[in-house]
Amino acid sequence: MSDPSTPPETSTGIPAPEGAASIIDTDYELGQNNIDGKVGPFGFDIHNPVFLISGLSVVLFVFYTLALPEQSSSVFSWLFGVVTKGFDWFFIGAGDLVVLFCLVLIVSPFGKVRLGGRDATPDYTYVGWFAMLFAAGMGIGLMFYGVSEPMSHFSSSMGGIAVGEDGVRTDWAPLGAAAGDAEAARRLGMAATIYHWGLHPWAIYAVVALSLALFSFNKGLPLTIRSAFYPLLGERIWGWPGHVIDILAVFATLFGLATSLGFGATQANAGLNELFGVPVNSTTEVLLISAITAVALVSVLRGLDGGVKVLSEINMGLAMLLLAFVLLAGPTLLIITGFFDYLVAYVEYLPALSNPIGREDVNFSQGWTSFYWAWWISWSPFVGMFIARVSRGRTVREFIICVLLIPSMVCVLWMSVFGGVALDQVIADNYTAAQEADLPIKLFKMLDELPLTQITSFIGIVLVIVFFVTSSDSGSLVIDTITAGGKVDAPVTQRVFWCVFEGAVAIVLLLSAGGLASLQSMVISTGLPFTIVLLLMCVAIWKGLASEPR
């Protein structure tokens, strides 16, 4: 006999909404298209054809890149140029629309809708919830770009505008640059950085997460990307239109994760070289990815609460400890006043930075913003589904505010502290080591000028590695859910498969002739088709919320 306190399950295996009657009536049964069985001691329960197509494609991709590294690198480079130069307006405009949509939801009557039904209660405390969504959503990127991006925009802005013979700008400065004006370059550089890490990426995550949570917890559909399209496609989501949507989500997630893992490996390698003299080369990076993927496998076997949740909370604690140390060891008053000044600069420059057409700063808008937006969109199925799984019981207004505004402010604080200290070292102390260093090593060069360098640098390496593990584990969980047709309790063997291949894709792309450039090419290429999916999700969310009791 079932526990009367547990909500009854729908035909798709999702707990029925509590205190609501908005379940979508569908003939689909969870797992009806799945193939299940055993190979020796290992069980499997996979969706046909989503798992087969996506899994086989990834295996073939790995072999192609290893067998023909020069050719594959040329293809990746060509893709990057075509997508960034031809669709920069589309990425930037889509990001703007998603932010506006989220802000409208906050103030609309739909904000009262509760995910899971009117009587649903949150599964996690605020602390646990924030730790998991933050570690999954931004971890490795903040470590990699916390110092390097503000410094890069500052340096390019100080260099001023450079125009080639064809009349097109060749510099990488945002907007109109700030040649020779250190204060203006500092504000512009930080505003551009916050633009890439603030409202826009978190709005992208929020839309995907909200669509998944709404149609799973309130409508009773499987926890998979195709479910969000029921208001637009109806029962056709169980056929090929839905298969294509889920396969696109798998590809976007896999390559978005591989890019982050590649960045994490290069930075961990750079930090280990700085501290212990470990050689910086592809062999070390491959060993790092392999070792950390092995650790991620252990986390996968421990499950969501015993693996990702515990590691996320440990990482959040370490990150806040490092943040507090840099804040106190650096020019504290300048950092605090800078935080508010950078927020004002962000608001001041936001209209120009988010303008999708008629841009003259082509290298910045295409090479920085287009890449970032494609990266965030590629991550959105992974982060969105992960956030959805841990957000049952929140109202739409609470959900959007917490997912959109609070993490954005944390990102602003992070960039203000780490980027602010590095910029002050250049402007006030004329210390240029961080400015002149390669991207992966900039963080450690900044820490060199602060007390307890060995300890803080070691903590930085640990943070990169644990963010690496949580991202890989969370991503495996999400891809497995999609390729299992929405089942959240599929055999753990499948999650192990995806965890291994995330690391394999990162390795082969790093080993290809293009290295990190190949990673960037693939993430932006897979992000393009999923941008269309993202915009259609906004329409589906509005239709879905309109049928909910408030």
Coordinates of C-alpha atoms in Angstrom, one line a residue:
M1 CA 0.0 0.0 0.0
S2 CA 1.3 3.5 -0.9
D3 CA 2.1 6.1 1.7
P4 CA -0.9 8.5 1.9
S5 CA 1.4 11.4 2.5
T6 CA 3.1 10.9 -0.9
P7 CA 1.4 12.5 -3.9
P8 CA 0.1 9.9 -6.4
E9 CA 2.2 9.5 -9.6
T10 CA 0.9 10.4 -13.0
S11 CA 1.2 7.9 -15.9
T12 CA 4.6 9.4 -16.7
G13 CA 6.0 8.6 -13.2
I14 CA 6.1 12.3 -12.1
P15 CA 4.4 13.0 -8.7
A16 CA 1.0 14.5 -9.3
P17 CA 0.7 18.3 -8.5
E18 CA -0.4 19.0 -4.9
G19 CA -3.5 21.1 -4.6
A20 CA -3.9 21.5 -8.4
A21 CA -5.7 19.8 -11.2
S22 CA -3.7 20.9 -14.2
I23 CA -2.3 17.5 -15.3
I24 CA -2.1 17.2 -19.1
D25 CA -4.1 14.2 -20.2
T26 CA -1.9 12.1 -22.5
D27 CA -1.8 8.5 -23.5
Y28 CA 2.0 8.5 -23.2
E29 CA 3.4 6.1 -20.6
L30 CA 6.9 6.8 -19.2
G31 CA 9.4 4.6 -20.8
Q32 CA 7.1 3.2 -23.5
N33 CA 9.7 3.8 -26.2
N34 CA 12.6 2.6 -24.0
I35 CA 14.7 -0.5 -24.5
D36 CA 15.7 -2.2 -21.3
G37 CA 17.7 -5.2 -20.3
K38 CA 21.1 -6.4 -19.1
V39 CA 24.5 -6.9 -20.4
G40 CA 26.2 -9.1 -17.9
P41 CA 25.8 -7.4 -14.5
F42 CA 25.0 -4.0 -16.1
G43 CA 21.4 -2.9 -16.6
F44 CA 20.2 -0.4 -19.1
D45 CA 16.9 1.5 -19.8
I46 CA 17.4 3.7 -22.8
H47 CA 15.1 5.8 -24.9
N48 CA 14.9 4.7 -28.5
P49 CA 16.0 6.5 -30.7
V50 CA 17.4 9.4 -28.6
F51 CA 20.1 7.4 -26.8
L52 CA 21.1 5.4 -29.8
I53 CA 21.5 8.4 -32.1
S54 CA 23.1 10.8 -29.6
G55 CA 25.4 8.1 -28.2
L56 CA 26.5 6.8 -31.6
S57 CA 27.1 10.3 -32.8
V58 CA 29.3 11.1 -29.8
V59 CA 31.4 7.9 -30.3
L60 CA 31.8 8.7 -34.0
F61 CA 32.8 12.3 -33.2
V62 CA 35.5 11.1 -30.8
F63 CA 37.0 8.7 -33.4
Y64 CA 36.8 11.3 -36.2
T65 CA 38.6 14.0 -34.2
L66 CA 41.3 11.6 -33.1
A67 CA 41.8 10.1 -36.5
L68 CA 41.9 13.4 -38.5
P69 CA 42.9 16.1 -36.0
E70 CA 44.1 18.6 -38.7
Q71 CA 41.0 18.2 -40.8
S72 CA 38.6 18.4 -37.8
S73 CA 40.4 21.5 -36.5
S74 CA 39.8 23.2 -39.9
V75 CA 36.1 22.3 -39.8
F76 CA 35.8 23.5 -36.2
S77 CA 37.5 26.8 -37.1
W78 CA 35.2 27.3 -40.1
L79 CA 32.1 26.6 -38.0
F80 CA 33.2 29.2 -35.4
G81 CA 33.6 31.9 -38.0
V82 CA 30.4 31.2 -39.8
V83 CA 28.3 31.1 -36.7
T84 CA 29.8 34.1 -34.8
K85 CA 30.0 36.4 -37.8
G86 CA 26.7 35.4 -39.3
F87 CA 24.5 35.0 -36.2
D88 CA 25.9 37.4 -33.6
W89 CA 22.8 39.6 -33.9
F90 CA 20.6 36.5 -33.3
F91 CA 22.4 35.4 -30.2
I92 CA 22.5 38.9 -28.7
G93 CA 18.9 39.6 -29.6
A94 CA 17.7 36.3 -28.2
G95 CA 19.5 37.0 -24.9
D96 CA 17.7 40.3 -24.6
L97 CA 14.3 38.8 -25.3
V98 CA 14.8 36.1 -22.6
V99 CA 15.8 38.7 -20.0
L100 CA 12.7 40.8 -20.7
F101 CA 10.5 37.7 -20.6
C102 CA 11.8 36.8 -17.1
L103 CA 11.3 40.3 -15.8
V104 CA 7.7 40.3 -17.1
L105 CA 7.0 37.0 -15.3
I106 CA 8.2 38.5 -12.0
V107 CA 5.6 41.2 -12.0
S108 CA 2.8 39.3 -13.7
P109 CA 0.0 37.4 -12.0
F110 CA 1.7 34.2 -13.1
G111 CA 4.3 34.8 -10.4
K112 CA 1.9 33.3 -7.9
V113 CA 1.9 29.9 -9.5
R114 CA 3.7 27.3 -7.4
L115 CA 5.9 24.6 -9.0
G116 CA 4.4 21.3 -8.0
G117 CA 0.9 22.6 -7.2
R118 CA -0.5 25.0 -4.6
D119 CA 0.3 22.8 -1.6
A120 CA 3.8 21.8 -2.7
T121 CA 6.7 22.5 -0.3
P122 CA 10.4 23.0 -1.2
D123 CA 12.6 19.9 -1.2
Y124 CA 15.8 21.8 -0.2
T125 CA 16.7 24.7 2.0
Y126 CA 17.8 28.0 0.5
V127 CA 21.5 27.3 1.3
G128 CA 21.5 23.9 -0.3
W129 CA 19.5 25.1 -3.3
F130 CA 21.8 28.1 -3.9
A131 CA 24.9 26.0 -3.5
M132 CA 23.7 23.4 -6.1
L133 CA 22.5 25.9 -8.8
F134 CA 25.5 28.1 -8.4
A135 CA 28.1 25.3 -8.5
A136 CA 26.4 23.8 -11.6
G137 CA 25.8 27.1 -13.4
M138 CA 29.0 29.1 -13.1
G139 CA 31.7 27.2 -11.3
I140 CA 34.7 26.7 -13.6
G141 CA 33.9 29.8 -15.6
L142 CA 34.2 32.1 -12.7
M143 CA 37.5 30.7 -11.7
F144 CA 38.8 30.9 -15.2
Y145 CA 37.5 34.3 -16.1
G146 CA 37.3 36.1 -12.7
V147 CA 40.6 37.8 -13.2
S148 CA 41.3 37.2 -16.9
E149 CA 38.2 38.8 -18.4
P150 CA 38.2 42.1 -16.6
M151 CA 41.9 42.3 -17.3
S152 CA 41.4 41.5 -21.0
H153 CA 38.7 44.1 -21.5
F154 CA 40.7 46.7 -19.6
S155 CA 43.8 46.1 -21.7
S156 CA 42.0 46.2 -25.0
S157 CA 40.1 49.3 -24.0
M158 CA 43.3 51.1 -23.0
G159 CA 44.8 50.2 -26.4
G160 CA 42.0 52.1 -28.1
I161 CA 40.4 51.6 -31.5
A162 CA 42.3 50.1 -34.4
V163 CA 40.9 49.9 -37.9
G164 CA 42.1 47.7 -40.8
E165 CA 42.4 48.6 -44.4
D166 CA 38.9 47.4 -45.1
G167 CA 37.5 49.8 -42.6
V168 CA 36.6 47.1 -40.0
R169 CA 37.9 47.3 -36.5
T170 CA 40.7 44.9 -35.6
D171 CA 40.9 45.6 -31.9
W172 CA 39.0 43.6 -29.2
A173 CA 37.8 46.5 -27.1
P174 CA 34.1 46.8 -26.1
L175 CA 32.1 49.6 -27.6
G176 CA 34.2 52.7 -28.3
A177 CA 37.2 51.7 -26.0
A178 CA 38.8 54.2 -23.7
A179 CA 42.3 54.9 -25.1
G180 CA 44.8 55.9 -22.4
D181 CA 42.1 56.6 -19.8
A182 CA 42.7 54.0 -17.0
E183 CA 39.6 54.9 -15.0
A184 CA 37.3 54.8 -18.0
A185 CA 38.8 51.6 -19.2
R186 CA 38.4 50.0 -15.8
R187 CA 34.6 50.9 -15.6
L188 CA 34.0 49.8 -19.2
G189 CA 36.0 46.6 -18.8
M190 CA 34.1 45.6 -15.6
A191 CA 30.7 46.6 -17.2
A192 CA 31.4 44.4 -20.2
T193 CA 32.4 41.5 -17.8
I194 CA 29.3 41.9 -15.7
Y195 CA 27.2 41.9 -18.9
H196 CA 28.5 38.5 -19.8
W197 CA 28.0 37.0 -16.3
G198 CA 24.9 38.9 -15.0
L199 CA 21.2 38.9 -16.0
H200 CA 21.5 37.4 -19.4
P201 CA 23.1 34.0 -18.7
W202 CA 20.9 33.4 -15.6
A203 CA 17.8 34.4 -17.5
I204 CA 18.7 31.7 -20.1
Y205 CA 19.0 29.1 -17.3
A206 CA 15.8 30.3 -15.6
V207 CA 13.7 29.9 -18.8
V208 CA 14.8 26.3 -19.4
A209 CA 14.5 25.4 -15.7
L210 CA 11.1 26.9 -15.4
S211 CA 9.8 25.2 -18.5
L212 CA 11.0 21.8 -17.3
A213 CA 9.7 22.3 -13.7
L214 CA 6.3 23.6 -14.9
F215 CA 5.5 20.8 -17.3
S216 CA 6.9 18.0 -15.1
F217 CA 5.8 19.0 -11.6
N218 CA 2.5 20.8 -12.6
K219 CA 1.5 19.1 -15.8
G220 CA 2.7 15.6 -15.0
L221 CA 4.9 15.2 -18.1
P222 CA 8.4 13.5 -18.1
L223 CA 11.3 15.6 -17.0
T224 CA 12.8 16.0 -20.4
I225 CA 13.2 18.9 -22.8
R226 CA 10.5 17.8 -25.2
S227 CA 7.8 18.1 -22.5
A228 CA 8.0 21.9 -22.6
F229 CA 6.7 21.9 -26.2
Y230 CA 3.4 20.2 -25.4
P231 CA 1.4 23.5 -25.8
L232 CA 3.0 24.0 -29.2
L233 CA 3.2 20.4 -30.6
G234 CA 0.7 18.4 -28.6
E235 CA 1.0 14.6 -28.8
R236 CA 3.6 15.0 -31.6
I237 CA 6.3 15.6 -28.9
W238 CA 6.4 11.8 -28.4
G239 CA 7.4 11.4 -32.1
W240 CA 10.3 12.7 -34.2
P241 CA 9.8 16.4 -33.4
G242 CA 10.4 15.5 -29.7
H243 CA 13.3 13.2 -30.5
V244 CA 15.0 16.0 -32.5
I245 CA 14.5 18.4 -29.6
D246 CA 16.0 16.0 -27.0
I247 CA 18.9 15.0 -29.3
L248 CA 19.8 18.7 -29.8
A249 CA 19.7 19.1 -26.0
V250 CA 22.1 16.2 -25.5
F251 CA 24.6 17.6 -28.1
A252 CA 24.4 21.2 -26.6
T253 CA 24.9 19.9 -23.1
L254 CA 27.7 17.6 -24.0
F255 CA 29.8 20.2 -25.9
G256 CA 29.0 22.9 -23.4
L257 CA 30.3 20.7 -20.6
A258 CA 33.3 19.6 -22.6
T259 CA 34.3 23.3 -23.2
S260 CA 34.1 24.0 -19.4
L261 CA 36.1 20.9 -18.6
G262 CA 38.7 21.9 -21.1
F263 CA 39.0 25.4 -19.5
G264 CA 39.2 23.8 -16.1
A265 CA 41.9 21.4 -17.1
T266 CA 44.1 24.1 -18.6
Q267 CA 43.7 26.3 -15.5
A268 CA 44.3 23.5 -13.0
N269 CA 47.5 22.6 -15.1
A270 CA 48.6 26.2 -15.0
G271 CA 48.1 26.4 -11.2
L272 CA 49.9 23.1 -10.6
N273 CA 52.8 24.4 -12.7
E274 CA 52.9 27.6 -10.7
L275 CA 52.9 25.8 -7.3
F276 CA 54.7 22.5 -7.9
G277 CA 56.4 22.9 -11.3
V278 CA 54.1 20.3 -13.0
P279 CA 54.7 20.7 -16.8
V280 CA 52.1 22.5 -18.9
N281 CA 51.3 20.3 -21.8
S282 CA 48.5 18.2 -23.3
T283 CA 49.7 15.0 -21.5
T284 CA 49.2 16.7 -18.1
E285 CA 45.8 18.0 -19.2
V286 CA 44.7 14.6 -20.4
L287 CA 45.8 13.0 -17.1
L288 CA 43.9 15.7 -15.2
I289 CA 40.7 15.2 -17.1
S290 CA 41.0 11.4 -16.7
A291 CA 41.7 11.6 -13.0
I292 CA 38.9 14.1 -12.3
T293 CA 36.4 12.2 -14.5
A294 CA 37.3 9.2 -12.3
V295 CA 36.4 11.2 -9.2
A296 CA 33.2 12.3 -10.9
L297 CA 32.3 8.7 -11.4
V298 CA 32.5 8.1 -7.6
S299 CA 30.2 11.1 -7.2
V300 CA 27.8 9.7 -9.8
L301 CA 27.6 6.4 -7.9
R302 CA 26.7 8.3 -4.7
G303 CA 23.7 9.9 -6.3
L304 CA 22.3 13.5 -6.2
D305 CA 22.2 14.0 -2.4
G306 CA 25.3 12.1 -1.5
G307 CA 27.4 13.3 -4.4
V308 CA 26.5 16.6 -6.1
K309 CA 24.8 18.2 -3.1
V310 CA 27.7 17.5 -0.7
L311 CA 30.4 18.6 -3.2
S312 CA 28.4 21.7 -4.1
E313 CA 28.1 22.8 -0.5
I314 CA 31.9 22.1 0.1
N315 CA 32.7 24.1 -3.0
M316 CA 30.5 27.0 -2.0
G317 CA 32.2 27.2 1.4
L318 CA 35.7 27.2 -0.2
A319 CA 34.7 29.7 -2.8
M320 CA 33.3 32.1 -0.2
L321 CA 36.4 31.6 2.0
L322 CA 38.7 32.5 -0.9
L323 CA 36.4 35.5 -1.9
A324 CA 36.5 36.8 1.7
F325 CA 40.3 36.4 1.9
V326 CA 40.9 38.3 -1.4
L327 CA 38.4 41.0 -0.2
L328 CA 40.2 41.5 3.1
A329 CA 43.8 41.1 1.8
G330 CA 43.2 43.4 -1.1
P331 CA 42.2 47.1 -1.1
T332 CA 39.0 46.4 0.8
L333 CA 37.5 49.9 0.7
L334 CA 38.3 50.2 -3.0
I335 CA 36.7 46.9 -3.7
I336 CA 33.5 47.7 -1.8
T337 CA 33.1 51.1 -3.4
G338 CA 34.0 49.5 -6.8
F339 CA 31.2 47.0 -6.4
F340 CA 28.6 49.7 -6.5
D341 CA 30.5 51.7 -9.1
Y342 CA 30.6 48.7 -11.4
L343 CA 26.9 48.1 -11.0
V344 CA 26.2 51.7 -12.0
A345 CA 28.6 51.2 -15.0
Y346 CA 26.8 48.0 -16.0
V347 CA 23.4 49.8 -16.0
E348 CA 25.0 52.7 -17.9
Y349 CA 26.6 50.6 -20.6
L350 CA 23.9 47.8 -20.8
P351 CA 21.8 49.4 -23.7
A352 CA 24.9 49.7 -25.9
L353 CA 26.4 46.3 -24.9
S354 CA 23.1 44.5 -25.6
N355 CA 22.4 46.2 -28.9
P356 CA 22.3 43.3 -31.5
I357 CA 22.7 45.4 -34.7
G358 CA 25.0 48.0 -36.2
R359 CA 27.9 47.1 -33.9
E360 CA 31.4 48.4 -34.8
D361 CA 33.2 46.5 -32.0
V362 CA 32.9 43.3 -34.1
N363 CA 35.7 41.3 -32.4
F364 CA 34.1 42.0 -29.0
S365 CA 30.5 41.3 -30.0
Q366 CA 31.3 38.2 -32.1
G367 CA 34.4 36.8 -30.3
W368 CA 33.2 37.5 -26.8
T369 CA 29.5 38.0 -26.5
S370 CA 28.3 35.6 -29.3
F371 CA 30.6 32.9 -27.8
Y372 CA 29.3 33.5 -24.3
W373 CA 25.7 33.4 -25.3
A374 CA 26.2 30.2 -27.3
W375 CA 28.1 28.7 -24.3
W376 CA 25.3 29.6 -21.8
I377 CA 22.6 28.3 -24.2
S378 CA 24.6 25.1 -24.6
W379 CA 24.7 24.8 -20.8
S380 CA 21.1 25.6 -20.4
P381 CA 19.6 22.1 -20.9
F382 CA 22.1 20.8 -18.3
V383 CA 21.8 23.6 -15.8
G384 CA 18.1 24.1 -16.5
M385 CA 17.2 20.5 -15.8
F386 CA 19.4 20.3 -12.8
I387 CA 17.8 23.5 -11.3
A388 CA 14.3 22.2 -12.1
R389 CA 15.0 18.9 -10.3
V390 CA 15.9 20.8 -7.1
S391 CA 13.3 23.6 -7.3
R392 CA 10.0 21.9 -6.6
G393 CA 7.8 23.8 -4.2
R394 CA 8.9 27.4 -5.2
T395 CA 6.6 29.9 -6.7
V396 CA 7.3 31.2 -10.1
R397 CA 8.1 34.7 -8.7
E398 CA 10.4 33.3 -6.0
F399 CA 12.0 31.0 -8.6
I400 CA 12.8 33.7 -11.1
I401 CA 14.0 36.2 -8.5
C402 CA 16.3 33.7 -6.9
V403 CA 17.6 32.1 -10.1
L404 CA 18.0 35.4 -11.9
L405 CA 18.8 38.2 -9.5
I406 CA 20.7 36.6 -6.6
P407 CA 23.3 34.6 -8.6
S408 CA 23.8 37.7 -10.8
M409 CA 24.7 39.7 -7.8
V410 CA 27.1 37.0 -6.6
C411 CA 28.8 37.0 -10.0
V412 CA 29.1 40.8 -9.8
L413 CA 30.6 40.5 -6.3
W414 CA 33.0 37.8 -7.5
M415 CA 34.2 39.8 -10.5
S416 CA 34.4 43.0 -8.5
V417 CA 36.7 41.3 -5.9
F418 CA 39.0 39.3 -8.1
G419 CA 38.9 41.5 -11.2
G420 CA 39.0 44.7 -9.0
V421 CA 42.1 43.5 -7.1
A422 CA 43.9 42.6 -10.4
L423 CA 43.0 46.0 -12.0
D424 CA 44.2 47.9 -8.9
Q425 CA 47.5 46.0 -9.0
V426 CA 48.0 47.4 -12.6
I427 CA 46.7 50.9 -12.1
A428 CA 48.0 51.7 -8.5
D429 CA 51.0 49.4 -8.1
N430 CA 52.1 49.0 -11.8
Y431 CA 52.2 45.2 -11.2
T432 CA 51.6 43.8 -14.7
A433 CA 52.3 40.1 -14.2
A434 CA 48.6 39.2 -14.2
Q435 CA 48.0 41.5 -17.1
E436 CA 50.7 39.9 -19.3
A437 CA 50.1 36.3 -18.3
D438 CA 48.1 33.8 -20.4
L439 CA 44.4 33.4 -19.5
P440 CA 44.7 30.2 -17.4
I441 CA 47.4 31.7 -15.2
K442 CA 46.1 35.2 -14.6
L443 CA 44.3 34.2 -11.3
F444 CA 47.4 32.7 -9.8
K445 CA 49.6 35.7 -10.9
M446 CA 47.1 38.0 -9.1
L447 CA 47.3 35.9 -5.9
D448 CA 51.1 36.1 -6.0
E449 CA 50.8 39.7 -4.8
L450 CA 48.7 38.8 -1.8
P451 CA 49.7 37.1 1.5
L452 CA 49.6 33.3 1.9
T453 CA 50.0 32.8 -1.9
Q454 CA 50.8 29.1 -1.7
I455 CA 47.6 28.4 0.4
T456 CA 45.3 30.5 -1.7
S457 CA 46.6 29.2 -5.0
F458 CA 46.1 25.6 -3.7
I459 CA 42.5 26.5 -2.7
G460 CA 42.0 27.9 -6.2
I461 CA 43.2 24.6 -7.8
V462 CA 40.9 22.6 -5.5
L463 CA 38.0 24.8 -6.4
V464 CA 38.6 24.3 -10.1
I465 CA 38.8 20.6 -9.6
V466 CA 35.7 20.2 -7.5
F467 CA 33.7 22.5 -9.8
F468 CA 35.0 20.2 -12.5
V469 CA 33.6 17.2 -10.7
T470 CA 30.2 18.7 -9.9
S471 CA 29.7 19.9 -13.5
S472 CA 30.6 16.4 -14.9
D473 CA 28.4 14.6 -12.3
S474 CA 25.4 17.0 -12.8
G475 CA 25.8 16.9 -16.6
S476 CA 25.9 13.1 -16.6
L477 CA 22.7 13.0 -14.5
V478 CA 20.9 15.4 -16.9
I479 CA 22.0 13.8 -20.2
D480 CA 21.1 10.4 -18.7
T481 CA 17.6 11.6 -17.8
I482 CA 17.1 13.0 -21.4
T483 CA 18.4 9.8 -23.1
A484 CA 16.3 7.6 -20.7
G485 CA 13.1 9.3 -21.9
G486 CA 12.6 11.3 -18.7
K487 CA 13.3 8.6 -16.2
V488 CA 15.1 9.9 -13.2
D489 CA 15.9 6.4 -11.8
A490 CA 17.6 4.8 -14.8
P491 CA 20.4 2.3 -14.2
V492 CA 23.6 4.1 -13.0
T493 CA 25.6 2.4 -15.7
Q494 CA 24.1 4.9 -18.2
R495 CA 25.3 7.9 -16.2
V496 CA 28.7 6.3 -16.0
F497 CA 28.7 6.1 -19.8
W498 CA 27.9 9.8 -20.2
C499 CA 30.4 10.8 -17.5
V500 CA 33.2 8.9 -19.4
F501 CA 32.3 10.4 -22.7
E502 CA 32.1 14.0 -21.4
G503 CA 35.8 13.6 -20.4
A504 CA 36.6 11.9 -23.7
V505 CA 35.1 14.7 -25.8
A506 CA 37.0 17.3 -23.8
I507 CA 40.2 15.3 -24.3
V508 CA 39.9 14.8 -28.0
L509 CA 39.0 18.5 -28.6
L510 CA 42.0 19.6 -26.5
L511 CA 44.2 17.2 -28.4
S512 CA 43.0 18.4 -31.8
A513 CA 45.1 21.0 -33.7
G514 CA 42.8 23.8 -32.5
G515 CA 42.9 23.0 -28.7
L516 CA 40.6 25.4 -26.8
A517 CA 39.6 27.0 -30.0
S518 CA 38.1 23.7 -31.1
L519 CA 36.1 23.5 -27.9
Q520 CA 34.8 27.1 -28.5
S521 CA 33.9 26.2 -32.1
M522 CA 31.8 23.2 -31.1
V523 CA 30.0 24.9 -28.2
I524 CA 28.9 27.9 -30.4
S525 CA 27.8 25.5 -33.2
T526 CA 25.6 23.4 -31.0
G527 CA 24.3 26.6 -29.2
L528 CA 22.8 28.0 -32.4
P529 CA 20.0 25.5 -33.0
F530 CA 19.2 25.4 -29.3
T531 CA 18.7 29.2 -29.3
I532 CA 15.5 28.6 -31.4
V533 CA 14.4 26.0 -28.9
L534 CA 15.0 28.5 -26.1
L535 CA 12.8 31.2 -27.7
L536 CA 10.0 28.7 -28.4
M537 CA 10.2 27.7 -24.7
C538 CA 9.2 31.2 -23.7
V539 CA 5.9 30.9 -25.7
A540 CA 5.3 27.5 -24.2
I541 CA 5.8 28.7 -20.7
W542 CA 3.3 31.5 -21.1
K543 CA 0.7 29.1 -22.5
G544 CA 1.4 26.6 -19.7
L545 CA 1.2 29.2 -16.9
A546 CA -2.1 30.6 -18.3
S547 CA -3.8 27.3 -17.5
E548 CA -2.5 27.1 -13.9
P549 CA -4.6 28.0 -10.9
R550 CA -3.3 31.1 -9.1

